[in-house]
């Protein structure tokens, strides 16, 4: 993982929330919310909350009286999440590292995480922290992206950028968001952290965007891919966005865009 892969700062959080969340995250946030609500937690922790896509979905699915702590390593992302969330005295926001959670043992009924585990530098350590803060019957509900080839628009964008940077193509999307999809590895990591009751499933959905430009801005400017592009040539960010938009337009047309997305959803009990 590159040093810039975990940097969500500057204009990235706002663009991420405006463009990327509705395009690929919202449908999986609803799925996480259903799974969390089915556990009827009294006290819930979310890690790697980002700009709050899951927080909003889960909050809407849970009754009054629940205590919900939403955390993220990146304070700029968490600031957008808090701003986007309607006033809700059930929710508290806190900057926290998933590998060193600042909470007591057995403090939560459920821990959830959407598309964050791929960014953990030591997943076994982070999973161990999750297990530690779960109570005896607690459940860890999370998801990760499947391989990039099963996520059509992101794959097409990555291929398109190879034309602009043929000698050193940006590989953030394949390397990190789509770099942790081996189910056997995921299961082994969880088992090494002490989890025993583990279910893993593949879930395909459809990504939707109003235009090719929306897709290109979401991926090239609303993720750390932006930092990778600018590290190669800061003057080429718009050119990179344009070449991705053109690639999407060529394959899908100029109107509303649809493309397959696919994730792996995991539920693990302590």
mmCIF file of C-alpha atoms in Angstrom:
data_model
loop_
_atom_site.group_PDB
_atom_site.id
_atom_site.type_symbol
_atom_site.label_atom_id
_atom_site.label_comp_id
_atom_site.label_asym_id
_atom_site.label_seq_id
_atom_site.Cartn_x
_atom_site.Cartn_y
_atom_site.Cartn_z
ATOM 1 C CA UNK A 1 0.000 0.000 0.000
ATOM 2 C CA UNK A 2 1.326 3.440 -0.965
ATOM 3 C CA UNK A 3 1.631 6.174 1.650
ATOM 4 C CA UNK A 4 -1.027 8.162 -0.217
ATOM 5 C CA UNK A 5 -3.561 5.316 -0.370
ATOM 6 C CA UNK A 6 -5.084 6.250 2.990
ATOM 7 C CA UNK A 7 -5.067 10.026 2.510
ATOM 8 C CA UNK A 8 -8.590 11.397 2.154
ATOM 9 C CA UNK A 9 -8.028 15.134 2.478
ATOM 10 C CA UNK A 10 -8.376 18.434 0.617
ATOM 11 C CA UNK A 11 -11.321 18.326 -1.791
ATOM 12 C CA UNK A 12 -11.461 14.505 -1.802
ATOM 13 C CA UNK A 13 -13.961 14.025 1.084
ATOM 14 C CA UNK A 14 -16.578 16.341 -0.433
ATOM 15 C CA UNK A 15 -16.255 14.867 -3.946
ATOM 16 C CA UNK A 16 -16.196 11.351 -2.506
ATOM 17 C CA UNK A 17 -19.480 11.949 -0.726
ATOM 18 C CA UNK A 18 -21.152 13.799 -3.610
ATOM 19 C CA UNK A 19 -20.065 11.548 -6.485
ATOM 20 C CA UNK A 20 -18.764 8.197 -5.257
ATOM 21 C CA UNK A 21 -21.199 7.408 -2.423
ATOM 22 C CA UNK A 22 -24.356 7.379 -4.556
ATOM 23 C CA UNK A 23 -22.548 5.615 -7.388
ATOM 24 C CA UNK A 24 -21.130 2.573 -5.585
ATOM 25 C CA UNK A 25 -21.502 2.795 -1.806
ATOM 26 C CA UNK A 26 -25.167 3.517 -1.081
ATOM 27 C CA UNK A 27 -26.542 0.140 -2.182
ATOM 28 C CA UNK A 28 -24.063 -1.739 -0.001
ATOM 29 C CA UNK A 29 -24.709 0.628 2.904
ATOM 30 C CA UNK A 30 -28.351 -0.452 2.807
ATOM 31 C CA UNK A 31 -27.235 -4.088 2.903
ATOM 32 C CA UNK A 32 -24.992 -3.474 5.928
ATOM 33 C CA UNK A 33 -27.861 -1.612 7.624
ATOM 34 C CA UNK A 34 -30.209 -4.565 7.179
ATOM 35 C CA UNK A 35 -27.647 -6.955 8.633
ATOM 36 C CA UNK A 36 -26.911 -4.706 11.606
ATOM 37 C CA UNK A 37 -30.597 -4.106 12.342
ATOM 38 C CA UNK A 38 -31.217 -7.860 12.306
ATOM 39 C CA UNK A 39 -28.841 -8.147 15.278
ATOM 40 C CA UNK A 40 -30.894 -5.617 17.313
ATOM 41 C CA UNK A 41 -27.836 -4.009 18.929
ATOM 42 C CA UNK A 42 -28.091 -1.705 21.928
ATOM 43 C CA UNK A 43 -24.560 -0.358 21.486
ATOM 44 C CA UNK A 44 -22.972 -0.196 18.035
ATOM 45 C CA UNK A 45 -19.528 0.795 16.773
ATOM 46 C CA UNK A 46 -18.706 1.711 13.192
ATOM 47 C CA UNK A 47 -15.071 1.844 12.109
ATOM 48 C CA UNK A 48 -13.763 3.499 8.926
ATOM 49 C CA UNK A 49 -17.074 5.363 8.639
ATOM 50 C CA UNK A 50 -15.829 7.608 5.841
ATOM 51 C CA UNK A 51 -18.381 10.276 4.988
ATOM 52 C CA UNK A 52 -21.160 8.364 6.720
ATOM 53 C CA UNK A 53 -22.958 6.369 4.021
ATOM 54 C CA UNK A 54 -23.408 3.432 6.380
ATOM 55 C CA UNK A 55 -23.998 5.678 9.375
ATOM 56 C CA UNK A 56 -26.978 7.278 7.683
ATOM 57 C CA UNK A 57 -28.390 3.944 6.522
ATOM 58 C CA UNK A 58 -27.918 2.201 9.859
ATOM 59 C CA UNK A 59 -29.294 5.137 11.863
ATOM 60 C CA UNK A 60 -32.448 5.048 9.745
ATOM 61 C CA UNK A 61 -32.853 1.319 10.404
ATOM 62 C CA UNK A 62 -32.396 1.361 14.194
ATOM 63 C CA UNK A 63 -34.867 2.352 16.917
ATOM 64 C CA UNK A 64 -34.532 5.046 19.548
ATOM 65 C CA UNK A 65 -32.449 4.152 22.574
ATOM 66 C CA UNK A 66 -29.511 2.742 20.611
ATOM 67 C CA UNK A 67 -26.045 4.165 21.277
ATOM 68 C CA UNK A 68 -24.018 4.485 18.072
ATOM 69 C CA UNK A 69 -20.336 5.458 17.922
ATOM 70 C CA UNK A 70 -19.017 6.253 14.424
ATOM 71 C CA UNK A 71 -15.260 6.509 13.916
ATOM 72 C CA UNK A 72 -12.737 7.061 11.156
ATOM 73 C CA UNK A 73 -8.982 7.556 10.965
ATOM 74 C CA UNK A 74 -9.393 10.592 8.679
ATOM 75 C CA UNK A 75 -10.933 13.550 10.477
ATOM 76 C CA UNK A 76 -11.788 15.409 7.217
ATOM 77 C CA UNK A 77 -13.974 12.465 6.167
ATOM 78 C CA UNK A 78 -15.603 12.294 9.583
ATOM 79 C CA UNK A 79 -16.324 16.027 9.465
ATOM 80 C CA UNK A 80 -18.303 15.547 6.236
ATOM 81 C CA UNK A 81 -20.134 12.587 7.786
ATOM 82 C CA UNK A 82 -21.141 14.600 10.858
ATOM 83 C CA UNK A 83 -22.256 17.511 8.707
ATOM 84 C CA UNK A 84 -24.356 15.257 6.457
ATOM 85 C CA UNK A 85 -26.052 13.417 9.329
ATOM 86 C CA UNK A 86 -29.288 14.905 10.625
ATOM 87 C CA UNK A 87 -29.230 15.818 14.326
ATOM 88 C CA UNK A 88 -29.342 12.501 16.151
ATOM 89 C CA UNK A 89 -28.488 12.196 19.835
ATOM 90 C CA UNK A 90 -27.903 8.451 19.412
ATOM 91 C CA UNK A 91 -24.722 9.076 17.390
ATOM 92 C CA UNK A 92 -21.328 10.248 18.595
ATOM 93 C CA UNK A 93 -18.381 10.879 16.276
ATOM 94 C CA UNK A 94 -14.791 10.079 17.142
ATOM 95 C CA UNK A 95 -11.476 9.968 15.339
ATOM 96 C CA UNK A 96 -9.984 6.528 15.888
ATOM 97 C CA UNK A 97 -7.474 4.083 14.420
ATOM 98 C CA UNK A 98 -9.031 0.656 13.820
ATOM 99 C CA UNK A 99 -5.763 -0.950 14.935
ATOM 100 C CA UNK A 100 -5.890 0.729 18.352
ATOM 101 C CA UNK A 101 -9.529 1.290 19.229
ATOM 102 C CA UNK A 102 -9.937 3.649 22.226
ATOM 103 C CA UNK A 103 -12.751 1.653 23.822
ATOM 104 C CA UNK A 104 -13.156 -0.767 26.703
ATOM 105 C CA UNK A 105 -13.268 -4.523 26.283
ATOM 106 C CA UNK A 106 -16.704 -6.012 25.479
ATOM 107 C CA UNK A 107 -18.213 -2.552 24.995
ATOM 108 C CA UNK A 108 -20.293 -3.188 21.846
ATOM 109 C CA UNK A 109 -22.932 -5.599 20.589
ATOM 110 C CA UNK A 110 -22.047 -5.085 16.922
ATOM 111 C CA UNK A 111 -19.112 -3.581 15.054
ATOM 112 C CA UNK A 112 -19.647 -2.678 11.395
ATOM 113 C CA UNK A 113 -17.332 -1.450 8.683
ATOM 114 C CA UNK A 114 -17.973 -0.681 5.029
ATOM 115 C CA UNK A 115 -15.068 -0.953 2.577
ATOM 116 C CA UNK A 116 -12.475 -0.076 5.196
ATOM 117 C CA UNK A 117 -10.630 -3.328 5.888
ATOM 118 C CA UNK A 118 -8.668 -3.050 2.635
ATOM 119 C CA UNK A 119 -6.930 0.017 4.093
ATOM 120 C CA UNK A 120 -5.869 -1.577 7.396
ATOM 121 C CA UNK A 121 -2.070 -1.963 7.388
ATOM 122 C CA UNK A 122 -2.311 -4.929 9.799
ATOM 123 C CA UNK A 123 -5.691 -6.591 9.336
ATOM 124 C CA UNK A 124 -5.183 -9.300 11.936
ATOM 125 C CA UNK A 125 -4.366 -6.645 14.530
ATOM 126 C CA UNK A 126 -7.417 -4.582 13.543
ATOM 127 C CA UNK A 127 -9.671 -7.647 13.646
ATOM 128 C CA UNK A 128 -8.240 -8.488 17.059
ATOM 129 C CA UNK A 129 -9.206 -5.022 18.245
ATOM 130 C CA UNK A 130 -12.727 -5.546 16.903
ATOM 131 C CA UNK A 131 -12.983 -8.867 18.747
ATOM 132 C CA UNK A 132 -11.724 -7.247 21.941
ATOM 133 C CA UNK A 133 -14.392 -4.516 21.968
ATOM 134 C CA UNK A 134 -17.229 -6.912 21.098
ATOM 135 C CA UNK A 135 -19.208 -8.485 23.912
ATOM 136 C CA UNK A 136 -19.550 -12.248 24.262
ATOM 137 C CA UNK A 137 -22.293 -12.589 21.656
ATOM 138 C CA UNK A 138 -21.079 -9.748 19.463
ATOM 139 C CA UNK A 139 -20.902 -9.727 15.681
ATOM 140 C CA UNK A 140 -18.538 -8.028 13.242
ATOM 141 C CA UNK A 141 -20.323 -7.092 9.984
ATOM 142 C CA UNK A 142 -18.185 -5.750 7.148
ATOM 143 C CA UNK A 143 -17.564 -5.810 3.434
ATOM 144 C CA UNK A 144 -14.689 -5.454 0.981
ATOM 145 C CA UNK A 145 -14.606 -5.005 -2.773
ATOM 146 C CA UNK A 146 -14.186 -8.070 -4.955
ATOM 147 C CA UNK A 147 -11.492 -8.136 -7.657
ATOM 148 C CA UNK A 148 -11.386 -5.103 -9.918
ATOM 149 C CA UNK A 149 -12.372 -7.093 -13.025
ATOM 150 C CA UNK A 150 -15.787 -7.689 -11.429
ATOM 151 C CA UNK A 151 -16.287 -3.941 -10.912
ATOM 152 C CA UNK A 152 -16.816 -2.718 -14.422
ATOM 153 C CA UNK A 153 -16.537 1.071 -14.281
ATOM 154 C CA UNK A 154 -13.549 1.099 -11.930
ATOM 155 C CA UNK A 155 -11.772 -1.462 -14.089
ATOM 156 C CA UNK A 156 -12.448 0.531 -17.262
ATOM 157 C CA UNK A 157 -11.161 3.700 -15.606
ATOM 158 C CA UNK A 158 -7.971 1.960 -14.500
ATOM 159 C CA UNK A 159 -7.348 0.633 -18.017
ATOM 160 C CA UNK A 160 -8.010 4.063 -19.531
ATOM 161 C CA UNK A 161 -5.424 5.725 -17.295
ATOM 162 C CA UNK A 162 -2.757 3.366 -18.636
ATOM 163 C CA UNK A 163 -2.959 5.315 -21.907
ATOM 164 C CA UNK A 164 -2.125 8.598 -20.183
ATOM 165 C CA UNK A 165 0.655 7.146 -18.038
ATOM 166 C CA UNK A 166 1.933 4.139 -20.029
ATOM 167 C CA UNK A 167 5.270 3.916 -18.237
ATOM 168 C CA UNK A 168 3.850 4.134 -14.704
ATOM 169 C CA UNK A 169 0.069 3.706 -14.663
ATOM 170 C CA UNK A 170 -1.784 4.596 -11.446
ATOM 171 C CA UNK A 171 -2.756 1.344 -9.752
ATOM 172 C CA UNK A 172 -4.451 2.603 -6.577
ATOM 173 C CA UNK A 173 -7.822 1.044 -7.384
ATOM 174 C CA UNK A 174 -6.446 -2.418 -8.138
ATOM 175 C CA UNK A 175 -3.831 -2.287 -5.383
ATOM 176 C CA UNK A 176 -5.927 -1.154 -2.422
ATOM 177 C CA UNK A 177 -9.744 -0.932 -2.776
ATOM 178 C CA UNK A 178 -9.753 -4.109 -4.881
ATOM 179 C CA UNK A 179 -6.642 -5.704 -3.414
ATOM 180 C CA UNK A 180 -8.189 -7.759 -0.594
ATOM 181 C CA UNK A 181 -10.681 -10.163 -2.122
ATOM 182 C CA UNK A 182 -9.310 -13.658 -1.517
ATOM 183 C CA UNK A 183 -11.960 -15.295 0.685
ATOM 184 C CA UNK A 184 -9.508 -17.824 2.065
ATOM 185 C CA UNK A 185 -7.149 -15.046 3.143
ATOM 186 C CA UNK A 186 -10.011 -13.079 4.722
ATOM 187 C CA UNK A 187 -11.176 -16.134 6.661
ATOM 188 C CA UNK A 188 -7.637 -16.931 7.802
ATOM 189 C CA UNK A 189 -7.062 -13.352 8.960
ATOM 190 C CA UNK A 190 -10.276 -13.445 11.006
ATOM 191 C CA UNK A 191 -9.411 -16.832 12.499
ATOM 192 C CA UNK A 192 -5.947 -15.599 13.463
ATOM 193 C CA UNK A 193 -7.665 -12.725 15.279
ATOM 194 C CA UNK A 194 -9.785 -15.200 17.216
ATOM 195 C CA UNK A 195 -13.066 -15.250 15.292
ATOM 196 C CA UNK A 196 -14.585 -18.688 14.772
ATOM 197 C CA UNK A 197 -18.160 -18.344 13.438
ATOM 198 C CA UNK A 198 -17.544 -16.750 10.024
ATOM 199 C CA UNK A 199 -19.830 -16.422 7.000
ATOM 200 C CA UNK A 200 -18.593 -14.988 3.702
ATOM 201 C CA UNK A 201 -20.697 -14.293 0.632
ATOM 202 C CA UNK A 202 -20.341 -12.584 -2.724
ATOM 203 C CA UNK A 203 -22.866 -9.876 -3.505
ATOM 204 C CA UNK A 204 -23.232 -8.361 -6.990
ATOM 205 C CA UNK A 205 -25.096 -5.082 -7.515
ATOM 206 C CA UNK A 206 -25.479 -2.417 -10.193
ATOM 207 C CA UNK A 207 -23.586 0.868 -10.064
ATOM 208 C CA UNK A 208 -25.448 3.875 -11.470
ATOM 209 C CA UNK A 209 -24.312 7.357 -12.427
ATOM 210 C CA UNK A 210 -26.005 10.156 -14.369
ATOM 211 C CA UNK A 211 -23.165 10.570 -16.882
ATOM 212 C CA UNK A 212 -19.662 9.444 -17.881
ATOM 213 C CA UNK A 213 -18.312 12.683 -16.413
ATOM 214 C CA UNK A 214 -19.816 11.802 -13.028
ATOM 215 C CA UNK A 215 -18.001 8.453 -13.058
ATOM 216 C CA UNK A 216 -14.710 10.075 -14.018
ATOM 217 C CA UNK A 217 -14.882 12.783 -11.346
ATOM 218 C CA UNK A 218 -15.886 10.221 -8.706
ATOM 219 C CA UNK A 219 -12.920 7.953 -9.395
ATOM 220 C CA UNK A 220 -10.195 10.399 -10.471
ATOM 221 C CA UNK A 221 -10.928 13.252 -8.074
ATOM 222 C CA UNK A 222 -12.958 11.763 -5.210
ATOM 223 C CA UNK A 223 -10.496 9.054 -4.135
ATOM 224 C CA UNK A 224 -6.752 8.805 -3.352
ATOM 225 C CA UNK A 225 -6.338 7.959 -7.042
ATOM 226 C CA UNK A 226 -6.236 11.745 -7.374
ATOM 227 C CA UNK A 227 -3.040 11.902 -5.303
ATOM 228 C CA UNK A 228 -1.504 9.166 -7.420
ATOM 229 C CA UNK A 229 -2.309 11.033 -10.645
ATOM 230 C CA UNK A 230 -0.994 14.332 -9.279
ATOM 231 C CA UNK A 231 2.197 12.648 -8.066
ATOM 232 C CA UNK A 232 2.929 11.739 -11.679
ATOM 233 C CA UNK A 233 1.954 15.106 -13.151
ATOM 234 C CA UNK A 234 -0.229 17.561 -11.222
ATOM 235 C CA UNK A 235 -1.127 19.353 -14.456
ATOM 236 C CA UNK A 236 -2.779 16.210 -15.848
ATOM 237 C CA UNK A 237 -5.612 15.718 -13.338
ATOM 238 C CA UNK A 238 -8.201 17.141 -15.741
ATOM 239 C CA UNK A 239 -6.719 15.211 -18.659
ATOM 240 C CA UNK A 240 -6.951 12.019 -16.601
ATOM 241 C CA UNK A 241 -10.558 12.789 -15.738
ATOM 242 C CA UNK A 242 -11.340 13.472 -19.393
ATOM 243 C CA UNK A 243 -9.733 10.267 -20.669
ATOM 244 C CA UNK A 244 -11.709 8.195 -18.164
ATOM 245 C CA UNK A 245 -14.939 9.985 -19.099
ATOM 246 C CA UNK A 246 -14.270 9.287 -22.777
ATOM 247 C CA UNK A 247 -13.572 5.600 -22.106
ATOM 248 C CA UNK A 248 -16.834 5.267 -20.156
ATOM 249 C CA UNK A 249 -18.720 7.182 -22.869
ATOM 250 C CA UNK A 250 -17.340 4.929 -25.604
ATOM 251 C CA UNK A 251 -18.479 1.781 -23.836
ATOM 252 C CA UNK A 252 -21.721 2.945 -22.204
ATOM 253 C CA UNK A 253 -22.958 6.000 -24.085
ATOM 254 C CA UNK A 254 -23.385 9.630 -23.088
ATOM 255 C CA UNK A 255 -26.469 9.280 -20.914
ATOM 256 C CA UNK A 256 -27.023 7.576 -17.549
ATOM 257 C CA UNK A 257 -24.451 4.875 -16.840
ATOM 258 C CA UNK A 258 -24.858 1.422 -15.328
ATOM 259 C CA UNK A 259 -22.173 -1.136 -14.543
ATOM 260 C CA UNK A 260 -21.752 -4.241 -12.459
ATOM 261 C CA UNK A 261 -20.167 -3.887 -9.030
ATOM 262 C CA UNK A 262 -19.319 -6.773 -6.744
ATOM 263 C CA UNK A 263 -18.358 -7.026 -3.096
ATOM 264 C CA UNK A 264 -17.670 -9.658 -0.476
ATOM 265 C CA UNK A 265 -19.779 -9.408 2.686
ATOM 266 C CA UNK A 266 -18.596 -10.984 5.920
ATOM 267 C CA UNK A 267 -20.254 -11.641 9.265
ATOM 268 C CA UNK A 268 -18.051 -12.968 12.064
ATOM 269 C CA UNK A 269 -18.947 -13.746 15.659
ATOM 270 C CA UNK A 270 -16.483 -13.867 18.508
#
